[in-house]
Steps between C-alpha positions, in 0.01 A plus 500: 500500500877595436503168238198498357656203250544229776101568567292613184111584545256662310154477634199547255153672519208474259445782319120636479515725182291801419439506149245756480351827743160615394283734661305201687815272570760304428529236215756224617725211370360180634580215659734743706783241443793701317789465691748768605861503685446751760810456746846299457861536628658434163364737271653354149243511262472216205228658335264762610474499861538146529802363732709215406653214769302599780268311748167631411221552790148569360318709749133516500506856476315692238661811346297763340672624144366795361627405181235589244276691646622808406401811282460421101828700488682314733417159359535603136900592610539181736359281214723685235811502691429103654793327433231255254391775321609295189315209573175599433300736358510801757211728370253211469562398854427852619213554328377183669602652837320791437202359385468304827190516688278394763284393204735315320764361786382124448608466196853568573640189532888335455550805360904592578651662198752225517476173396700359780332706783113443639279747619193228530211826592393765652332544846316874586508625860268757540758807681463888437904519632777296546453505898124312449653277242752391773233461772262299229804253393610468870088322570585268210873405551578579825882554637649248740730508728859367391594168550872472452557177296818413731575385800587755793839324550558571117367852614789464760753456282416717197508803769822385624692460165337822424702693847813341469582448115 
């Protein structure tokens, strides 16, 4: 679109979050409904990747984030360089990462290092590779086809202003 500001949009995904790869799978955030802007014409950020003054569309899409399941390296430097790292305490919250099991998974519960945030627990999907884990979360939650929230004459129009502006 050549004015992006007569027509805002963002449209949303949820966000399915690997917190954890282990030799027999991956440990994930559940319920898988975390939030994430994934496309938008106006890309003016008010705080993280969050858009301000635009229609918002909510797909039900599901969007795999590889966040933290990483190497112990990787997620000692992401938590130490998190833009939080001052909120909490940073080497008790990666001990507690590391120390996550398949023994112990349950009892991970509402347990986001910050107060305002909510990680309620922890589901396991049994996946020797990313490729199976896709395939195994694709049986429980599978992906539908798009169903654009608008009409097609709204369709119509958006394309148009789009050409000729």
């Amino acid at each position: 679109m050549k004015q992006p500001d007569k027509t805002p949009v963002t449209f949303r995904v949820k966000l399915i979050v690997l917190f954890k790869k282990t030799t027999d799978g991956f440990f994930i955030i559940s319920p898988y409904n975390e939030l994430c802007s994934l496309v938008t014409n106006l890309p003016f950020y008010s705080k993280a990747r969050a858009t301000q003054n635009t229609k918002e569309y909510i797909l039900n899409y599901y969007v795999i984030h590889q966040s933290w399941a990483r190497e112990n390296s990787e997620i000692q430097q992401k938590i130490n360089n998190w833009g939080h790292v001052n909120d909490f305490d940073t080497i008790e919250f990666y001990r507690s990462w590391d120390k996550l099991s398949a023994e112990n998974y349950e009892n991970y519960l509402d347990f986001h290092p910050l107060p305002a945030c909510s990680w309620e627990k922890l589901d396991f999907f049994s996946a020797s590779n990313l490729d199976n884990f896709i395939k195994s979360i694709n049986v429980k939650l599978p992906q539908k086809n798009i169903n654009w929230p608008i009409s097609a004459f709204k369709k119509s129009i958006l394309y148009l202003k789009s050409i000729f502006r």
